[in-house]
Coordinates of C-alpha atoms in Angstrom, one line a residue:
X10 CA 12.2 -44.1 29.8
X11 CA 11.0 -43.8 26.2
X12 CA 11.5 -47.0 24.2
X13 CA 11.9 -45.3 20.8
X14 CA 10.2 -48.1 18.9
X15 CA 7.8 -47.5 16.0
X16 CA 4.2 -47.5 17.1
X17 CA 1.0 -47.7 15.1
X18 CA -2.1 -45.5 15.8
X19 CA -4.9 -46.7 18.0
X20 CA -8.4 -47.4 16.7
X21 CA -9.6 -46.6 13.2
X22 CA -6.7 -44.4 12.4
X23 CA -4.6 -46.1 9.7
X24 CA -0.8 -46.3 9.5
X25 CA 0.8 -44.5 6.5
X26 CA 4.3 -44.4 5.1
X27 CA 4.5 -40.7 6.0
X28 CA 3.8 -41.5 9.7
X29 CA 6.5 -44.2 9.5
X30 CA 9.0 -41.8 8.0
X31 CA 8.3 -39.2 10.7
X32 CA 8.9 -41.8 13.4
X33 CA 12.1 -43.0 11.8
X34 CA 13.3 -39.4 11.5
X35 CA 12.4 -38.7 15.1
X36 CA 14.6 -41.6 16.1
X37 CA 17.6 -40.0 14.4
X38 CA 18.4 -37.4 17.1
X39 CA 22.0 -36.5 17.6
X40 CA 23.6 -37.4 20.9
X41 CA 23.4 -34.7 23.5
X42 CA 21.2 -32.6 21.2
X43 CA 19.0 -30.1 23.0
X44 CA 17.1 -26.9 22.1
X45 CA 15.2 -24.3 24.0
X46 CA 11.5 -25.1 23.5
X47 CA 10.3 -21.6 23.4
X48 CA 13.0 -20.4 21.1
X49 CA 12.1 -23.3 18.8
X50 CA 8.4 -22.4 19.1
X51 CA 9.1 -18.8 18.0
X52 CA 10.9 -20.2 14.9
X53 CA 7.9 -22.4 14.2
X54 CA 5.7 -19.3 14.3
X55 CA 7.9 -17.7 11.7
X56 CA 8.2 -20.8 9.5
X57 CA 4.5 -21.7 9.6
X58 CA 3.8 -20.8 5.9
X59 CA 6.4 -23.3 4.8
X60 CA 5.3 -26.0 7.2
X61 CA 1.7 -25.8 6.3
X62 CA 0.3 -25.1 9.7
X63 CA -2.0 -22.4 11.0
X64 CA -2.3 -20.2 14.0
X65 CA -4.7 -22.4 15.9
X66 CA -2.5 -25.5 15.4
X67 CA 0.4 -23.5 16.8
X68 CA -1.8 -22.6 19.8
X69 CA -2.3 -26.3 20.5
X70 CA 1.4 -27.0 20.1
X71 CA 2.1 -24.2 22.5
X72 CA -0.2 -25.9 25.0
X73 CA 1.6 -29.2 24.5
X74 CA 5.0 -27.6 25.1
X75 CA 3.7 -26.0 28.3
X76 CA 3.2 -29.6 29.7
X77 CA 6.8 -30.4 29.0
X78 CA 8.5 -29.9 32.4
X79 CA 11.9 -28.6 31.2
X80 CA 12.8 -25.5 29.1
X81 CA 15.3 -27.6 27.1
X82 CA 14.0 -30.3 24.8
X83 CA 16.4 -33.2 25.2
X84 CA 16.1 -37.0 24.9
X85 CA 17.5 -37.6 28.3
X86 CA 14.5 -35.7 29.8
X87 CA 12.0 -37.7 27.8
X88 CA 10.1 -36.3 25.0
X89 CA 6.5 -37.6 25.6
X90 CA 3.7 -35.3 26.9
X91 CA 0.4 -36.8 27.8
X92 CA -2.2 -34.2 28.7
X93 CA -5.9 -35.0 28.1
X94 CA -8.0 -33.1 25.6
X95 CA -9.8 -31.4 28.5
X96 CA -6.5 -30.0 29.8
X97 CA -5.4 -28.9 26.3
X98 CA -8.8 -27.2 25.9
X99 CA -8.2 -25.2 29.1
X100 CA -4.7 -24.2 28.1
X101 CA -5.9 -23.1 24.6
X102 CA -8.3 -20.7 26.3
X103 CA -11.4 -22.9 25.9
X104 CA -10.9 -24.3 22.4
X105 CA -13.4 -27.0 21.7
X106 CA -12.1 -30.6 22.2
X107 CA -13.2 -31.5 18.7
X108 CA -11.1 -28.6 17.3
X109 CA -8.2 -29.6 19.6
X110 CA -8.3 -33.1 18.1
X111 CA -8.4 -31.7 14.5
X112 CA -5.3 -29.5 15.1
X113 CA -3.4 -32.4 16.8
X114 CA -4.0 -34.4 13.7
X115 CA -2.7 -31.5 11.6
X116 CA 0.5 -31.3 13.7
X117 CA 1.1 -35.0 13.2
X118 CA 0.4 -34.7 9.5
X119 CA 3.0 -31.9 9.3
X120 CA 5.6 -34.1 10.9
X121 CA 5.9 -32.0 14.1
X122 CA 4.5 -34.6 16.5
X123 CA 4.4 -38.4 16.6
X124 CA 1.6 -40.3 18.3
X125 CA 2.6 -42.9 20.8
X126 CA -0.7 -44.5 21.6
X127 CA -1.3 -46.8 24.5
X128 CA -3.2 -50.2 24.1
X129 CA -6.5 -48.5 24.9
X130 CA -5.7 -45.2 23.2
X131 CA -5.5 -43.2 26.5
X132 CA -2.7 -40.9 27.4
X133 CA -0.9 -41.7 30.6
X134 CA 2.5 -42.5 32.2
X135 CA 3.9 -45.4 34.3
X136 CA 6.5 -44.6 36.9
X137 CA 9.0 -46.8 38.7
X138 CA 9.4 -47.1 42.4
X139 CA 11.7 -44.0 42.5
X140 CA 9.0 -41.9 40.8
X141 CA 10.9 -41.7 37.5
X142 CA 9.0 -42.1 34.2
X143 CA 9.2 -45.7 33.1
X144 CA 6.9 -45.5 30.1
X145 CA 4.6 -42.7 28.7
X146 CA 1.9 -42.7 26.2
X147 CA 0.8 -39.5 24.4
X148 CA 2.5 -37.3 21.9
X149 CA 6.3 -37.4 21.3
X150 CA 8.0 -34.1 20.7
X151 CA 11.0 -35.9 19.2
X152 CA 10.3 -34.6 15.7
X153 CA 10.7 -31.0 16.9
X154 CA 14.1 -31.8 18.4
X155 CA 15.1 -33.8 15.3
X156 CA 14.0 -31.0 12.9
X157 CA 15.2 -28.0 15.0
X158 CA 17.9 -27.0 12.6
X159 CA 15.6 -27.3 9.6
X160 CA 12.9 -25.3 11.4
X161 CA 15.3 -22.5 12.2
X162 CA 16.5 -22.4 8.6
X163 CA 13.0 -22.2 7.3
X164 CA 12.3 -19.4 9.8
X165 CA 15.3 -17.5 8.5
X166 CA 14.1 -17.9 4.9
X167 CA 10.7 -16.6 5.8
X168 CA 12.1 -13.6 7.6
X169 CA 14.5 -12.9 4.7
X170 CA 11.6 -13.1 2.2
X171 CA 9.5 -10.8 4.3
X172 CA 12.3 -8.3 4.5
X173 CA 12.8 -8.5 0.7
X174 CA 9.1 -7.9 0.1
X175 CA 9.1 -5.0 2.6
X176 CA 12.0 -3.4 0.7
X177 CA 10.3 -4.0 -2.6
X178 CA 7.2 -2.2 -1.4
X179 CA 9.2 0.7 0.0
X180 CA 11.0 1.1 -3.4
X181 CA 7.7 0.9 -5.3
X182 CA 6.2 3.5 -3.0
X183 CA 9.1 5.9 -3.6
X184 CA 8.9 5.2 -7.4
X185 CA 5.1 5.9 -7.4
X186 CA 5.7 9.2 -5.5
X187 CA 8.4 10.3 -7.9
X188 CA 6.4 9.5 -11.0
X189 CA 3.3 11.3 -9.7
X190 CA 5.2 14.4 -8.6
X191 CA 7.2 14.6 -11.8
X192 CA 4.2 14.3 -14.0
X193 CA 2.4 16.9 -11.9
X194 CA 5.3 19.3 -12.2
X195 CA 5.5 18.8 -15.9
X196 CA 1.8 19.6 -16.3
X197 CA 1.9 22.6 -14.0
X198 CA 4.9 24.0 -15.9
X199 CA 3.2 23.3 -19.2
X200 CA 6.1 21.3 -20.6
X201 CA 5.3 19.8 -23.9
X202 CA 4.8 16.0 -24.0
X203 CA 2.1 13.4 -23.7
X204 CA 1.9 13.6 -19.9
X205 CA -1.7 12.3 -19.9
X206 CA -0.6 9.2 -21.8
X207 CA 2.3 8.7 -19.4
X208 CA -0.1 9.1 -16.5
X209 CA -2.5 6.6 -17.9
X210 CA 0.4 4.1 -18.4
X211 CA 1.4 4.7 -14.8
X212 CA -2.1 4.1 -13.5
X213 CA -2.4 0.9 -15.6
X214 CA 0.7 -0.5 -14.0
X215 CA -0.5 0.2 -10.5
X216 CA -4.1 -1.0 -11.0
X217 CA -2.8 -4.2 -12.7
X218 CA -1.2 -5.4 -9.5
X219 CA -3.3 -8.0 -7.7
X220 CA -4.6 -7.4 -4.1
X221 CA -2.1 -10.0 -2.8
X222 CA 0.8 -9.9 -5.2
X223 CA 3.6 -12.4 -5.2
X224 CA 7.3 -11.4 -4.9
X225 CA 7.8 -11.9 -8.6
X226 CA 4.9 -9.6 -9.4
X227 CA 6.3 -6.9 -7.1
X228 CA 9.7 -7.2 -8.7
X229 CA 8.2 -6.9 -12.2
X230 CA 6.2 -3.9 -11.2
X231 CA 9.3 -2.2 -9.7
X232 CA 11.2 -2.8 -12.9
X233 CA 8.4 -1.3 -15.0
X234 CA 7.9 1.7 -12.7
X235 CA 11.7 2.3 -12.6
X236 CA 11.8 2.3 -16.4
X237 CA 8.8 4.7 -16.6
X238 CA 10.5 7.1 -14.0
X239 CA 13.7 7.0 -16.0
X240 CA 11.8 7.9 -19.2
X241 CA 10.1 10.9 -17.5
X242 CA 13.3 12.1 -15.9
X243 CA 15.0 12.0 -19.3
X244 CA 12.3 14.1 -20.9
X245 CA 12.5 16.7 -18.1
X246 CA 16.3 16.7 -18.1
X247 CA 16.3 17.4 -21.9
X248 CA 14.0 20.4 -21.2
X249 CA 16.2 21.7 -18.4
X250 CA 19.4 21.3 -20.5
X251 CA 17.7 23.0 -23.4
X252 CA 16.9 26.0 -21.1
X253 CA 20.4 26.2 -19.8
X254 CA 21.8 26.2 -23.3
X255 CA 19.6 29.1 -24.2
X256 CA 21.0 30.9 -21.2
X257 CA 17.5 31.8 -20.1
X258 CA 18.0 32.4 -16.4
X259 CA 14.6 33.9 -15.9
X260 CA 13.0 30.7 -17.3
X261 CA 14.9 28.6 -14.8
X262 CA 14.1 30.9 -11.9
X263 CA 10.4 30.9 -12.9
X264 CA 10.4 27.1 -12.7
X265 CA 11.8 27.3 -9.2
X266 CA 9.4 29.9 -8.1
X267 CA 6.4 28.0 -9.5
X268 CA 7.2 24.7 -7.9
X269 CA 4.6 23.7 -5.3
X270 CA 6.2 21.6 -2.5
X271 CA 2.8 21.2 -0.8
X272 CA 1.0 19.7 -3.8
X273 CA -0.9 16.5 -3.6
X274 CA 1.2 13.6 -4.7
X275 CA -0.5 10.6 -3.1
X276 CA -1.9 8.1 -5.5
X277 CA -5.3 7.8 -3.8
X278 CA -7.9 10.3 -5.2
X279 CA -8.6 13.3 -3.0
X280 CA -9.9 16.8 -3.2
X281 CA -7.7 18.7 -0.8
X282 CA -7.2 22.2 -2.0
X283 CA -5.3 23.5 1.1
X284 CA -2.1 23.7 -0.7
X285 CA 0.7 26.2 -0.6
X286 CA 0.3 29.1 -3.0
X287 CA 2.5 29.5 -6.1
X288 CA 5.1 32.1 -5.2
X289 CA 4.5 35.5 -6.8
X290 CA 7.1 36.8 -9.2
X291 CA 8.7 40.0 -8.1
X292 CA 8.9 42.9 -10.5
X293 CA 12.7 42.8 -10.4
X294 CA 12.6 39.3 -12.0
X295 CA 11.0 40.6 -15.1
X296 CA 7.3 40.1 -14.2
X297 CA 4.9 42.2 -16.2
X298 CA 2.7 44.4 -13.9
X299 CA -0.6 45.5 -15.5
X300 CA -0.6 49.2 -16.2
X301 CA -2.9 51.3 -14.2
X302 CA -5.9 52.4 -16.2
X303 CA -6.1 49.4 -18.4
X304 CA -9.4 47.6 -18.6
X305 CA -10.1 44.4 -16.6
X306 CA -10.6 42.5 -19.9
X307 CA -7.0 43.2 -21.1
X308 CA -5.5 42.2 -17.7
X309 CA -7.2 38.8 -17.9
X310 CA -6.7 38.2 -21.6
X311 CA -3.5 36.1 -21.1
X312 CA -4.4 33.1 -18.8
X313 CA -0.9 31.5 -19.0
X314 CA 0.5 33.6 -16.1
X315 CA -1.6 36.1 -14.2
X316 CA 0.1 38.8 -12.2
X317 CA -3.0 40.4 -10.5
X318 CA -2.2 39.1 -7.1
X319 CA -3.7 35.6 -7.3
X320 CA -0.7 34.1 -9.0
X321 CA -3.0 31.6 -10.8
X322 CA -2.0 29.9 -14.0
X323 CA -4.5 28.3 -16.4
X324 CA -4.0 24.7 -17.6
X325 CA -4.5 23.2 -21.0
X326 CA -8.1 22.7 -21.9
X327 CA -7.6 19.1 -22.7
X328 CA -6.3 18.5 -19.2
X329 CA -9.2 20.3 -17.6
X330 CA -11.7 18.2 -19.5
X331 CA -9.8 15.0 -18.7
X332 CA -10.0 15.8 -15.0
X333 CA -13.6 17.1 -15.2
X334 CA -15.5 15.1 -17.8
X335 CA -18.9 15.8 -16.2
X336 CA -19.0 19.4 -17.6
X337 CA -18.9 18.1 -21.2
X338 CA -22.7 17.5 -21.0
X339 CA -23.3 21.2 -20.5
X340 CA -21.3 22.4 -23.5
X341 CA -22.9 23.4 -26.7
X342 CA -24.3 20.2 -28.2
X343 CA -22.7 18.2 -25.5
X344 CA -19.2 19.1 -26.7
X345 CA -16.5 21.5 -25.5
X346 CA -14.1 22.5 -28.2
X347 CA -12.5 25.7 -26.8
X348 CA -12.4 27.9 -23.7
X349 CA -15.4 29.8 -24.8
X350 CA -17.5 26.6 -24.8
X351 CA -16.1 25.8 -21.3
X352 CA -17.0 29.3 -20.0
X353 CA -20.5 29.0 -21.4
X354 CA -20.9 25.6 -19.8
X355 CA -19.7 27.0 -16.5
X356 CA -22.4 29.7 -16.5
X357 CA -25.1 26.9 -16.9
X358 CA -23.5 24.9 -14.1
X359 CA -23.2 28.0 -11.9
X360 CA -27.0 28.5 -12.1
X361 CA -27.7 24.8 -11.6
X362 CA -25.5 24.6 -8.4
X363 CA -27.0 27.8 -7.0
X364 CA -23.9 30.0 -7.2
X365 CA -25.0 33.6 -7.3
X366 CA -23.9 35.7 -10.3
X367 CA -22.0 38.1 -8.0
X368 CA -20.0 35.2 -6.5
X369 CA -19.0 33.8 -9.9
X370 CA -18.2 37.3 -11.3
X371 CA -16.0 38.0 -8.3
X372 CA -14.2 34.7 -8.9
X373 CA -13.7 35.5 -12.6
X374 CA -12.3 38.9 -11.7
X375 CA -9.8 37.5 -9.2
X376 CA -8.8 34.2 -10.9
X377 CA -9.5 35.1 -14.5
X378 CA -12.4 33.8 -16.5
X379 CA -10.7 30.6 -17.7
X380 CA -9.7 29.6 -14.2
X381 CA -13.1 30.5 -12.7
X382 CA -14.7 28.2 -15.3
X383 CA -12.1 25.5 -14.4
X384 CA -13.0 25.8 -10.7
X385 CA -16.7 25.5 -11.5
X386 CA -16.0 22.3 -13.5
X387 CA -14.1 20.9 -10.5
X388 CA -17.0 21.8 -8.2
X389 CA -19.4 20.0 -10.5
X390 CA -17.2 17.0 -10.6
X391 CA -17.1 16.7 -6.8
X392 CA -20.5 18.2 -6.2
X393 CA -21.6 15.4 -3.8
X394 CA -18.8 16.4 -1.4
X395 CA -19.6 20.1 -1.3
X396 CA -22.5 21.3 0.7
X397 CA -22.7 24.9 -0.6
X398 CA -21.1 25.6 -4.0
X399 CA -21.6 29.3 -3.6
X400 CA -19.8 29.4 -0.2
X401 CA -17.1 27.2 -1.6
X402 CA -16.3 29.3 -4.6
X403 CA -16.3 32.5 -2.4
X404 CA -13.8 30.8 -0.1
X405 CA -11.5 29.9 -3.0
X406 CA -11.8 33.4 -4.2
X407 CA -10.7 34.8 -0.9
X408 CA -7.8 32.4 -0.7
X409 CA -6.8 33.2 -4.3
X410 CA -6.6 36.9 -3.4
X411 CA -4.2 36.0 -0.6
X412 CA -2.1 33.8 -2.9
X413 CA -3.1 30.7 -0.9
X414 CA -4.9 28.7 -3.6
X415 CA -3.5 26.7 -6.5
X416 CA -5.6 25.0 -9.2
X417 CA -3.0 22.4 -10.1
X418 CA -3.4 20.1 -7.1
X419 CA -7.2 20.2 -7.5
X420 CA -7.0 19.1 -11.2
X421 CA -4.4 16.4 -10.5
X422 CA -6.5 14.9 -7.7
X423 CA -9.5 14.7 -10.1
X424 CA -7.3 13.4 -12.9
X425 CA -6.2 10.6 -10.6
X426 CA -9.8 9.9 -9.6
X427 CA -11.1 9.8 -13.2
X428 CA -8.1 8.1 -14.9
X429 CA -9.5 4.6 -14.9
X430 CA -12.7 5.8 -16.6
X431 CA -10.7 6.6 -19.7
X432 CA -13.3 9.1 -20.9
X433 CA -12.4 11.2 -24.0
X434 CA -13.0 14.9 -24.4
X435 CA -15.2 16.2 -27.3

């Protein structure tokens, strides 16, 4: 049977007060106390961050537990295991003996094992005539049994913290999605407000989060994002209530029709233009249909809402330049002050990218000259990802004719990609 006396380590290893405290604690096991060793091991795996042990130390402890003959750790069954380092190496799938010794020392240091060294430092057992264990030298598992309740409590705390962090991340993800979509909707609907400034504030919050944030940092980010989302919602609700008070039903209906449920709202930059088309406005809702016989120039003179089949809407020039800063270099004197400057720059870019005059003219006829120039600026911005600019713009023209292309998602994706650069328009 185990003597339960305090033992000092063999050889050059020195005795410390911590080792003495662990041995004293291991001797304070409650009568008839027992615990399932594998259930306790699972709790140890959960509580390892708080216990200061790693995966490989747990692998060594798992091997030690496999040498314990019973499933229940109990003092009446003895708590000493005495495998050699070679046996432990085999049961840890070939871990080097030197590594095994290092992790055994870590387990002793963490107060999960107690050494019971023999006079010569070897691990062995003496049995009586009946074959029962009389005295064993090796590693005592008594600290595991003595600390079973503490270990289970630590495991519960770790799991609760993990669940809390998971819920924080979920709420942050939802908040990020809401903010991105609300700003995108405000920009597409041309609602007045500093949406670019709000978007930069949003990106600054996201990019200020460390790669491995603490729980406190996640909680702070969630509070800040929640406040930003509330501010954006308040601005939009004021606009909606103002429209309701004016009794402008057509205005409200146009907002519904122009919403784009398939728009890009993820926070990572992308260039996916396969979005749902903006719904066309029927004539019975008050849409203005160009009169037959009017020249093409007059039909495309108003870029805010086009009713020529494409359903495309132009966006503020400042937003276009914020999303596509590369085209600034091709404006007159390196500056773009108005739509005429942008269209002039687009002609230069068209020639540089090898887009034929006929392809660009067709795009301008279908989309409108402002939107065609905007698309050309987008193609320049992402030119490295487009093999044939001419084929690409012809494809967008075909999709625009069918009502399957929207510029908004393209601009928002580029705006997200260029937001950290903080470049200013001329």
